Amino acid sequence: MPHFSDTHVESLPFAELAERFGTPLYVYSRAALTQHFLAFQQALSHRPHQICYAVKANANIAVLNVLARLGAGFDIVSRGELERVLAAGGMPEKVVFSGVGKLDHEIERALAVGIGCFNVESAFELTQLNSIATGMQKTANIAIRINPDIDAQTHPYISTGLKENKFGIPWREAFALYEKASRMPNINTVGLACHIGSQLTQLAPFIETFDQMYTYYLALKNAGILLKHIDLGGGLGVCYQQEIPPTPQAYVAALLARMTDPSVEILISPGRAIAANAGVLLTRVIHLKQVADKNFAVVDAAMNDLIRPALYQIEHAIVPVNTQSNAPKRRYDIVGPICETGDFLGKNRDLALEPGDLLTIRAAGAYGFSMSSHYNSRPSAAEIMVDQAQAYVVRDRETLASLFAGEHCLP
Ligand code: LLP
C-alpha cells in the first residue's frame, strides 16, 4: 500500500490533519522515510558502506532521528546542520562535512565532537584544517572532493560537477594535494569524494563519475596513498511528474558491478531520494479567481513555503484531497498569496476545485521546508510526522510574535 494516497497518509485522512494542525502543513511519513533509507541500505548490505543522508534536504530533527535509529550517517554543510544531527542522536563518527566555505568555528566544533570525515574542497581548506587540528591536538580525517567535469544533465542550478562550478578540485591538483596532505601530521587521508549534481534521472553520469573516481583511487593506491572509502555524493533523482529515475537498487548495482576491489568502503549521501517522497505539503484553497482567459486557485501555501517551482521551474504533482468534487474541471494556476508573479506552486493543472478544498503538493519532503523563508512576513508552516495511526507535531507552527522576536527598534 502506498504511504500517501489522494486522501490519506498512512491511515490518517488529510482532512482530519488539516483540521487538527491547520494549513499550510508539511506532512511526513515515517514508514516512507524508513522504506527509502532501507532501499539503499539493503542494496549495499554486502559491501562495506556508509549512507550519509544529506541533511540539507530535510533537516527536521525528527527526520534525522528516524534515520539515525536506522543506522544512517549524515552529510552536513554547516555547524547548524551538525548541531541538528547531534540533537537528533546522530553519531558524530558517521558525519561527513562537505561545503566550499567552512568557517573556523565550524571546523573546531566538528573536530571537538570527532566527525568521521571532512570533504576538503580547496588547498586553502586543507591548510586551514591542518592548522586548526594542530592547535587542538586532533587529527582530521579527510577526503578530497574531486570536480570530475561531468555533466549531470540536470537543472543548471543543481549541477555541481562541471569544471566551471565552484565545487571540488580538478584531479591533477587533487593528486598533489593528497601528497601534501599525507605529509601533514594532523591530517589523515581516508577518502576520495565527489558530488556531480542533484535530481539525476540517468545512470550514465553516475557511472562515468564512478569510473573516474575508481581510476583515481587506484592511482593513489599505486602512489602509496591507500584510502578507506570512495564517496560518490548524492544526486539520485525522484519522479516529480514524468521522470523515471533509476531505483536505488539499480543505481547501487551499477556502481558495485564496476568495483573490482570489494574492500573499499562506498559512501553515498542521498538526500532527495530518501526525503522527497516521504512528504507532502498540505494546503487549502482560499478562493478561485478568473482573469481574462486564466483561472487561478489561490491557496494558503506560497513560494516562501515551497520555492522549488519558482526557482527551478519544477512541476510538483498537485492532488485534490476531495476526490468526489462536483465542481467543474478547469485549468488552473495554483498560486500563493505572495506579491510576486513568480509565486506559483503549479501551472496549467486541470482540476475540479472549490474554495476551502484541500490540495497536497507531492514529493515535497526534500528541499521543501528546508528552503522555506519568511518572505512577506509569513510564519513558517508546521511540520508533522505520521507514524502508523499517530500524528506528531515535529515543528510547531511559527507564531506571529516569534516572526520578529529578534528584531530591535532604535532607542
Ligand atoms: N552531497 C552533497 C555534497 C550535496 O551538495 C548534495 C546536494 C547532496 C549530497 C544531496 O543531493 P540529493 O541526493 O538530494 O540530490 N535545492 C535543490 C537541490 C540542491 C542540492 C544541493 N546539494 C532542489 O530543490 O532541487
Short mmCIF file of C-alpha atoms and ligand atoms in Angstrom, two decimals:
data_model
loop_
_atom_site.label_atom_id
_atom_site.label_comp_id
_atom_site.label_asym_id
_atom_site.label_seq_id
_atom_site.Cartn_x
_atom_site.Cartn_y
_atom_site.Cartn_z
CA MET A 1 0.00 0.00 0.00
CA PRO A 2 1.43 3.44 -0.86
CA HIS A 3 2.15 5.64 2.13
CA PHE A 4 0.33 8.57 0.55
CA SER A 5 -2.99 8.19 -1.27
CA ASP A 6 -5.12 11.04 -2.64
CA THR A 7 -6.98 11.27 0.65
CA HIS A 8 -4.74 9.75 3.31
CA VAL A 9 -1.26 9.48 4.68
CA GLU A 10 -0.93 6.02 6.15
CA SER A 11 -4.33 5.55 7.80
CA LEU A 12 -4.95 9.21 8.62
CA PRO A 13 -7.17 11.42 6.42
CA PHE A 14 -5.58 14.67 5.25
CA ALA A 15 -8.88 16.43 6.03
CA GLU A 16 -8.55 15.46 9.68
CA LEU A 17 -4.90 16.57 9.81
CA ALA A 18 -5.80 19.94 8.29
CA GLU A 19 -8.49 20.45 10.94
CA ARG A 20 -6.17 19.45 13.75
CA PHE A 21 -2.98 21.21 12.73
CA GLY A 22 -4.04 23.88 10.24
CA THR A 23 -2.57 24.62 6.82
CA PRO A 24 -0.12 25.08 5.16
CA LEU A 25 1.23 21.91 6.73
CA TYR A 26 4.18 19.69 5.86
CA VAL A 27 3.18 16.07 6.40
CA TYR A 28 5.86 13.36 6.58
CA SER A 29 5.50 9.60 6.77
CA ARG A 30 7.89 7.71 8.99
CA ALA A 31 7.23 4.49 7.08
CA ALA A 32 8.09 6.14 3.76
CA LEU A 33 11.31 7.62 5.13
CA THR A 34 12.27 4.26 6.55
CA GLN A 35 11.49 2.41 3.34
CA HIS A 36 13.55 4.81 1.23
CA PHE A 37 16.55 4.58 3.54
CA LEU A 38 16.36 0.80 3.77
CA ALA A 39 16.31 0.52 -0.03
CA PHE A 40 19.86 1.93 -0.11
CA GLN A 41 20.96 0.04 2.98
CA GLN A 42 19.77 -3.31 1.67
CA ALA A 43 21.28 -2.75 -1.78
CA LEU A 44 24.64 -2.06 -0.14
CA SER A 45 24.41 -4.67 2.58
CA HIS A 46 27.07 -6.98 1.13
CA ARG A 47 29.73 -4.29 0.87
CA PRO A 48 31.42 -2.03 3.38
CA HIS A 49 29.30 1.10 3.13
CA GLN A 50 28.00 4.19 4.82
CA ILE A 51 24.84 6.06 3.87
CA CYS A 52 25.19 9.67 4.93
CA TYR A 53 21.78 11.27 4.50
CA ALA A 54 22.21 14.82 3.14
CA VAL A 55 20.74 16.90 5.96
CA LYS A 56 20.05 19.89 3.71
CA ALA A 57 17.20 18.01 2.02
CA ASN A 58 15.12 17.97 5.19
CA ALA A 59 16.81 18.92 8.42
CA ASN A 60 13.94 18.44 10.87
CA ILE A 61 15.35 16.64 13.89
CA ALA A 62 12.55 14.06 13.82
CA VAL A 63 13.59 13.11 10.28
CA LEU A 64 17.23 12.91 11.36
CA ASN A 65 16.29 10.87 14.43
CA VAL A 66 14.29 8.32 12.44
CA LEU A 67 17.25 7.88 10.09
CA ALA A 68 19.84 7.81 12.90
CA ARG A 69 17.92 4.99 14.54
CA LEU A 70 18.19 3.03 11.30
CA GLY A 71 21.97 3.48 11.34
CA ALA A 72 22.29 6.44 8.98
CA GLY A 73 25.29 8.71 8.87
CA PHE A 74 24.89 12.33 7.80
CA ASP A 75 26.32 14.67 5.19
CA ILE A 76 26.40 18.18 6.63
CA VAL A 77 27.37 21.56 5.21
CA SER A 78 27.23 23.82 8.26
CA ARG A 79 27.56 23.88 12.00
CA GLY A 80 23.82 24.34 12.23
CA GLU A 81 23.35 21.01 10.49
CA LEU A 82 25.94 19.42 12.79
CA GLU A 83 24.11 20.64 15.89
CA ARG A 84 20.86 19.26 14.49
CA VAL A 85 22.45 15.86 13.89
CA LEU A 86 23.83 15.79 17.44
CA ALA A 87 20.49 16.91 18.90
CA ALA A 88 18.76 14.15 16.94
CA GLY A 89 21.07 11.45 18.31
CA GLY A 90 23.24 11.02 15.20
CA MET A 91 26.72 9.57 15.69
CA PRO A 92 29.47 12.14 15.05
CA GLU A 93 31.81 9.49 13.65
CA LYS A 94 29.29 8.88 10.87
CA VAL A 95 29.23 12.54 9.83
CA VAL A 96 30.94 13.89 6.72
CA PHE A 97 31.34 17.64 6.41
CA SER A 98 31.01 18.96 2.84
CA GLY A 99 30.94 22.52 1.57
CA VAL A 100 33.14 25.09 -0.12
CA GLY A 101 33.34 27.63 2.69
CA LYS A 102 33.84 26.07 6.10
CA LEU A 103 34.39 28.56 8.91
CA ASP A 104 37.00 28.15 11.66
CA HIS A 105 34.39 27.75 14.40
CA GLU A 106 32.58 25.12 12.34
CA ILE A 107 35.78 23.13 11.87
CA GLU A 108 36.65 23.47 15.56
CA ARG A 109 33.28 22.14 16.66
CA ALA A 110 33.42 19.28 14.14
CA LEU A 111 36.89 18.30 15.38
CA ALA A 112 35.83 18.60 19.01
CA VAL A 113 32.94 16.16 18.56
CA GLY A 114 35.04 13.86 16.35
CA ILE A 115 33.25 13.76 13.00
CA GLY A 116 34.14 10.99 10.56
CA CYS A 117 35.47 12.98 7.63
CA PHE A 118 35.97 16.46 6.21
CA ASN A 119 35.40 16.66 2.47
CA VAL A 120 38.08 19.18 1.53
CA GLU A 121 37.25 21.41 -1.42
CA SER A 122 40.37 23.59 -1.78
CA ALA A 123 44.08 23.87 -0.98
CA PHE A 124 43.14 26.74 1.35
CA GLU A 125 40.81 24.49 3.32
CA LEU A 126 43.46 21.79 3.74
CA THR A 127 45.87 24.28 5.30
CA GLN A 128 43.09 25.81 7.41
CA LEU A 129 42.05 22.37 8.67
CA ASN A 130 45.60 21.25 9.41
CA SER A 131 46.37 24.38 11.36
CA ILE A 132 43.16 24.18 13.45
CA ALA A 133 43.66 20.44 14.08
CA THR A 134 47.27 21.05 15.12
CA GLY A 135 46.20 23.76 17.55
CA MET A 136 43.62 21.42 19.07
CA GLN A 137 45.98 18.41 19.05
CA LYS A 138 43.46 16.48 16.99
CA THR A 139 43.69 14.51 13.77
CA ALA A 140 41.26 15.37 10.99
CA ASN A 141 40.13 12.60 8.64
CA ILE A 142 39.81 13.96 5.14
CA ALA A 143 38.62 13.14 1.67
CA ILE A 144 39.36 15.48 -1.20
CA ARG A 145 36.37 16.41 -3.28
CA ILE A 146 37.17 15.98 -6.93
CA ASN A 147 35.47 18.01 -9.60
CA PRO A 148 35.25 15.39 -12.36
CA ASP A 149 33.97 17.82 -15.03
CA ILE A 150 30.99 15.64 -15.85
CA ASP A 151 27.62 16.93 -17.00
CA ALA A 152 24.95 15.62 -14.64
CA GLN A 153 22.26 16.55 -17.20
CA THR A 154 20.13 18.27 -14.62
CA HIS A 155 18.96 21.83 -13.87
CA PRO A 156 21.99 24.19 -14.09
CA TYR A 157 21.43 25.48 -10.53
CA ILE A 158 21.87 21.99 -9.09
CA SER A 159 24.63 20.77 -11.37
CA THR A 160 27.86 20.73 -9.39
CA GLY A 161 30.37 18.57 -11.25
CA LEU A 162 31.34 20.80 -14.17
CA LYS A 163 34.72 22.49 -14.16
CA GLU A 164 33.10 25.92 -14.17
CA ASN A 165 31.19 25.10 -10.94
CA LYS A 166 32.56 26.27 -7.59
CA PHE A 167 32.78 22.76 -6.19
CA GLY A 168 35.71 20.39 -5.77
CA ILE A 169 39.22 20.28 -7.19
CA PRO A 170 40.38 19.04 -10.59
CA TRP A 171 42.15 15.69 -10.43
CA ARG A 172 45.62 16.96 -11.38
CA GLU A 173 45.57 19.43 -8.48
CA ALA A 174 43.95 16.93 -6.15
CA PHE A 175 46.77 14.44 -6.61
CA ALA A 176 49.36 16.96 -5.43
CA LEU A 177 47.09 17.88 -2.54
CA TYR A 178 46.85 14.24 -1.46
CA GLU A 179 50.64 14.07 -1.42
CA LYS A 180 50.77 17.24 0.61
CA ALA A 181 48.04 16.03 2.99
CA SER A 182 49.81 12.73 3.56
CA ARG A 183 52.79 14.68 4.93
CA MET A 184 50.68 16.74 7.34
CA PRO A 185 50.91 15.29 10.86
CA ASN A 186 47.38 16.23 11.90
CA ILE A 187 45.67 15.09 8.72
CA ASN A 188 44.64 11.53 7.99
CA THR A 189 43.70 10.93 4.34
CA VAL A 190 40.85 8.44 4.31
CA GLY A 191 38.77 9.06 1.22
CA LEU A 192 38.04 10.42 -2.20
CA ALA A 193 34.81 12.36 -2.68
CA CYS A 194 32.62 13.89 -5.36
CA HIS A 195 29.05 15.01 -5.94
CA ILE A 196 28.13 15.92 -9.50
CA GLY A 197 24.62 17.26 -9.02
CA SER A 198 21.12 16.63 -7.88
CA GLN A 199 17.94 15.19 -9.41
CA LEU A 200 19.82 12.95 -11.83
CA THR A 201 17.47 10.76 -13.80
CA GLN A 202 20.05 8.78 -15.81
CA LEU A 203 22.65 6.28 -14.66
CA ALA A 204 25.25 7.25 -17.26
CA PRO A 205 26.70 10.33 -15.47
CA PHE A 206 26.96 8.36 -12.22
CA ILE A 207 28.76 5.53 -13.97
CA GLU A 208 31.13 7.86 -15.78
CA THR A 209 31.91 9.56 -12.47
CA PHE A 210 32.40 6.30 -10.65
CA ASP A 211 34.80 5.04 -13.31
CA GLN A 212 36.88 8.19 -12.95
CA MET A 213 36.85 8.03 -9.18
CA TYR A 214 37.81 4.41 -9.14
CA THR A 215 40.71 5.09 -11.51
CA TYR A 216 41.89 7.87 -9.17
CA TYR A 217 41.52 5.59 -6.18
CA LEU A 218 43.76 3.02 -7.88
CA ALA A 219 46.28 5.70 -8.96
CA LEU A 220 46.54 6.89 -5.36
CA LYS A 221 46.94 3.32 -4.18
CA ASN A 222 49.83 2.90 -6.63
CA ALA A 223 51.38 6.06 -5.26
CA GLY A 224 51.23 4.59 -1.76
CA ILE A 225 48.17 6.55 -0.63
CA LEU A 226 45.69 3.94 0.46
CA LEU A 227 42.18 5.23 1.01
CA LYS A 228 39.42 3.64 3.02
CA HIS A 229 36.43 4.99 1.14
CA ILE A 230 35.05 6.45 -2.06
CA ASP A 231 32.27 8.99 -1.51
CA LEU A 232 30.01 9.36 -4.53
CA GLY A 233 27.80 12.04 -3.06
CA GLY A 234 24.07 12.10 -3.57
CA GLY A 235 22.04 13.09 -6.58
CA LEU A 236 19.71 10.23 -7.38
CA GLY A 237 16.53 11.82 -8.72
CA VAL A 238 12.89 11.18 -7.95
CA CYS A 239 9.73 11.34 -10.02
CA TYR A 240 8.03 14.74 -9.89
CA GLN A 241 5.88 14.34 -13.00
CA GLN A 242 7.05 12.06 -15.80
CA GLU A 243 10.66 11.32 -14.92
CA ILE A 244 11.61 7.70 -14.37
CA PRO A 245 14.86 7.82 -12.41
CA PRO A 246 16.78 4.63 -11.67
CA THR A 247 15.78 2.86 -8.47
CA PRO A 248 18.25 2.88 -5.56
CA GLN A 249 18.77 -0.84 -6.27
CA ALA A 250 19.65 -0.24 -9.93
CA TYR A 251 21.89 2.69 -9.03
CA VAL A 252 23.81 0.72 -6.40
CA ALA A 253 24.04 -2.40 -8.59
CA ALA A 254 25.52 -0.37 -11.46
CA LEU A 255 28.22 1.03 -9.18
CA LEU A 256 29.06 -2.21 -7.45
CA ALA A 257 29.32 -4.05 -10.77
CA ARG A 258 32.23 -1.79 -11.72
CA MET A 259 34.13 -2.09 -8.46
CA THR A 260 36.75 -4.76 -8.56
CA ASP A 261 38.15 -4.11 -5.08
CA PRO A 262 35.47 -5.24 -2.60
CA SER A 263 37.37 -3.91 0.41
CA VAL A 264 36.90 -0.23 -0.34
CA GLU A 265 34.00 1.34 1.52
CA ILE A 266 31.31 3.02 -0.57
CA LEU A 267 29.91 6.17 0.90
CA ILE A 268 26.85 7.85 -0.59
CA SER A 269 24.93 10.90 0.56
CA PRO A 270 21.42 10.78 -0.86
CA GLY A 271 19.01 13.45 0.31
CA ARG A 272 16.15 13.76 -2.14
CA ALA A 273 15.80 10.03 -2.86
CA ILE A 274 15.16 9.46 0.85
CA ALA A 275 13.10 12.50 1.82
CA ALA A 276 11.21 13.82 -1.23
CA ASN A 277 8.53 11.18 -1.45
CA ALA A 278 8.28 10.92 2.32
CA GLY A 279 6.47 14.25 2.50
CA VAL A 280 3.71 16.39 1.02
CA LEU A 281 2.71 19.98 1.55
CA LEU A 282 -0.97 20.22 2.51
CA THR A 283 -2.64 23.49 1.55
CA ARG A 284 -6.16 24.89 1.37
CA VAL A 285 -7.76 26.78 -1.49
CA ILE A 286 -8.63 30.29 -0.29
CA HIS A 287 -10.58 31.25 -3.38
CA LEU A 288 -10.80 30.85 -7.12
CA LYS A 289 -10.17 33.81 -9.36
CA GLN A 290 -10.73 34.25 -13.05
CA VAL A 291 -8.94 36.90 -15.11
CA ALA A 292 -9.10 37.18 -18.88
CA ASP A 293 -8.54 33.62 -20.06
CA LYS A 294 -6.96 32.38 -16.91
CA ASN A 295 -8.13 30.62 -13.77
CA PHE A 296 -6.22 30.95 -10.57
CA ALA A 297 -6.62 28.86 -7.46
CA VAL A 298 -5.23 31.00 -4.66
CA VAL A 299 -4.05 28.72 -1.86
CA ASP A 300 -2.65 29.34 1.62
CA ALA A 301 0.82 27.93 0.83
CA ALA A 302 3.20 30.06 -1.17
CA MET A 303 6.69 30.31 -2.61
CA ASN A 304 8.05 31.02 0.88
CA ASP A 305 6.86 27.54 1.90
CA LEU A 306 7.97 25.76 -1.29
CA ILE A 307 10.26 27.68 -3.59
CA ARG A 308 11.14 24.88 -5.98
CA PRO A 309 8.52 25.61 -8.68
CA ALA A 310 9.56 29.28 -8.81
CA LEU A 311 13.29 28.66 -8.55
CA TYR A 312 13.81 25.62 -10.77
CA GLN A 313 10.55 25.50 -12.72
CA ILE A 314 9.97 22.05 -11.26
CA GLU A 315 6.46 20.74 -11.64
CA HIS A 316 5.33 19.08 -8.44
CA ALA A 317 2.22 16.94 -8.77
CA ILE A 318 -0.77 18.62 -7.10
CA VAL A 319 -3.58 16.35 -5.97
CA PRO A 320 -7.00 17.38 -4.60
CA VAL A 321 -7.91 15.66 -1.36
CA ASN A 322 -11.64 15.72 -2.18
CA THR A 323 -11.93 13.11 -4.91
CA GLN A 324 -15.75 13.41 -5.09
CA SER A 325 -15.97 17.07 -6.09
CA ASN A 326 -18.93 18.14 -8.23
CA ALA A 327 -17.16 21.34 -9.21
CA PRO A 328 -16.41 21.79 -12.91
CA LYS A 329 -12.94 20.83 -14.02
CA ARG A 330 -10.93 23.88 -15.11
CA ARG A 331 -7.33 24.63 -16.00
CA TYR A 332 -5.78 26.41 -13.00
CA ASP A 333 -2.55 28.04 -11.99
CA ILE A 334 -2.11 27.22 -8.32
CA VAL A 335 -0.73 30.36 -6.72
CA GLY A 336 0.04 31.64 -3.23
CA PRO A 337 -0.81 34.97 -1.57
CA ILE A 338 2.70 36.45 -2.05
CA CYS A 339 3.07 39.67 -4.00
CA GLU A 340 5.06 38.26 -6.90
CA THR A 341 4.02 36.77 -10.19
CA GLY A 342 6.70 34.16 -9.53
CA ASP A 343 4.66 32.92 -6.60
CA PHE A 344 3.17 29.80 -8.10
CA LEU A 345 3.14 26.20 -6.95
CA GLY A 346 1.92 24.70 -10.21
CA LYS A 347 0.73 25.86 -13.61
CA ASN A 348 -1.94 24.68 -16.00
CA ARG A 349 -3.39 21.98 -13.80
CA ASP A 350 -6.76 20.54 -14.79
CA LEU A 351 -8.60 20.28 -11.51
CA ALA A 352 -12.14 20.36 -10.09
CA LEU A 353 -11.89 22.85 -7.25
CA GLU A 354 -13.98 24.83 -4.83
CA PRO A 355 -12.93 27.35 -2.19
CA GLY A 356 -11.98 25.53 1.01
CA ASP A 357 -10.75 22.40 -0.80
CA LEU A 358 -7.53 20.81 0.30
CA LEU A 359 -4.66 20.01 -2.05
CA THR A 360 -1.48 18.05 -1.49
CA ILE A 361 1.69 19.10 -3.23
CA ARG A 362 3.61 15.91 -3.76
CA ALA A 363 7.25 14.96 -3.33
CA ALA A 364 7.73 17.98 -1.07
CA GLY A 365 9.64 16.18 1.68
CA ALA A 366 13.03 17.22 0.27
CA TYR A 367 14.08 20.83 -0.26
CA GLY A 368 10.60 21.95 0.79
CA PHE A 369 10.61 23.19 4.35
CA SER A 370 14.41 23.33 4.39
CA MET A 371 14.38 26.05 1.71
CA SER A 372 11.45 27.95 3.16
CA SER A 373 11.67 31.60 4.15
CA HIS A 374 9.66 34.30 5.86
CA TYR A 375 9.11 36.35 2.75
CA ASN A 376 6.07 38.63 3.08
CA SER A 377 6.34 38.05 6.85
CA ARG A 378 4.68 34.68 6.63
CA PRO A 379 5.33 32.46 9.65
CA SER A 380 6.87 29.06 8.88
CA ALA A 381 4.45 26.22 8.28
CA ALA A 382 4.08 23.49 10.89
CA GLU A 383 5.57 20.07 10.20
CA ILE A 384 4.05 16.81 11.37
CA MET A 385 5.20 13.22 11.08
CA VAL A 386 2.77 10.37 10.85
CA ASP A 387 3.79 7.08 12.41
CA GLN A 388 1.13 4.48 11.70
CA ALA A 389 -2.10 5.87 13.17
CA GLN A 390 -0.42 8.65 15.16
CA ALA A 391 0.46 12.15 14.03
CA TYR A 392 3.18 14.02 15.87
CA VAL A 393 3.99 17.71 15.60
CA VAL A 394 7.69 17.76 14.74
CA ARG A 395 7.81 21.52 14.36
CA ASP A 396 5.27 23.89 15.83
CA ARG A 397 3.62 26.39 13.54
CA GLU A 398 5.57 29.58 13.99
CA THR A 399 3.81 32.28 15.96
CA LEU A 400 3.44 35.82 14.69
CA ALA A 401 5.30 37.09 17.76
CA SER A 402 8.33 34.92 17.02
CA LEU A 403 8.48 36.32 13.47
CA PHE A 404 10.18 39.49 14.66
CA ALA A 405 11.21 38.44 18.16
CA GLY A 406 14.92 39.04 17.47
CA GLU A 407 14.44 42.46 15.87
CA HIS A 408 15.02 45.75 17.66
CA CYS A 409 13.91 49.33 17.08
CA LEU A 410 16.47 52.08 17.57
CA PRO A 411 16.33 53.74 21.00
N1 LLP B 1 26.04 15.66 -1.13
C1 LLP B 1 26.41 16.91 -1.44
C2 LLP B 1 27.81 17.30 -1.28
C3 LLP B 1 25.46 17.82 -1.92
O1 LLP B 1 25.83 19.06 -2.24
C4 LLP B 1 24.10 17.41 -2.08
C5 LLP B 1 23.08 18.34 -2.57
C6 LLP B 1 23.77 16.11 -1.71
C7 LLP B 1 24.76 15.25 -1.24
C8 LLP B 1 22.37 15.58 -1.80
O2 LLP B 1 21.89 15.56 -3.10
P1 LLP B 1 20.49 14.83 -3.42
O3 LLP B 1 20.67 13.36 -3.15
O4 LLP B 1 19.47 15.40 -2.53
O5 LLP B 1 20.25 15.12 -4.84
N2 LLP B 1 17.67 22.69 -3.66
C9 LLP B 1 17.79 21.82 -4.80
C10 LLP B 1 18.78 20.70 -4.58
C11 LLP B 1 20.15 21.19 -4.16
C12 LLP B 1 21.11 20.07 -3.90
C13 LLP B 1 22.36 20.56 -3.30
N3 LLP B 1 23.30 19.55 -2.93
C14 LLP B 1 16.41 21.31 -5.18
O6 LLP B 1 15.44 21.68 -4.56
O7 LLP B 1 16.28 20.56 -6.15
#
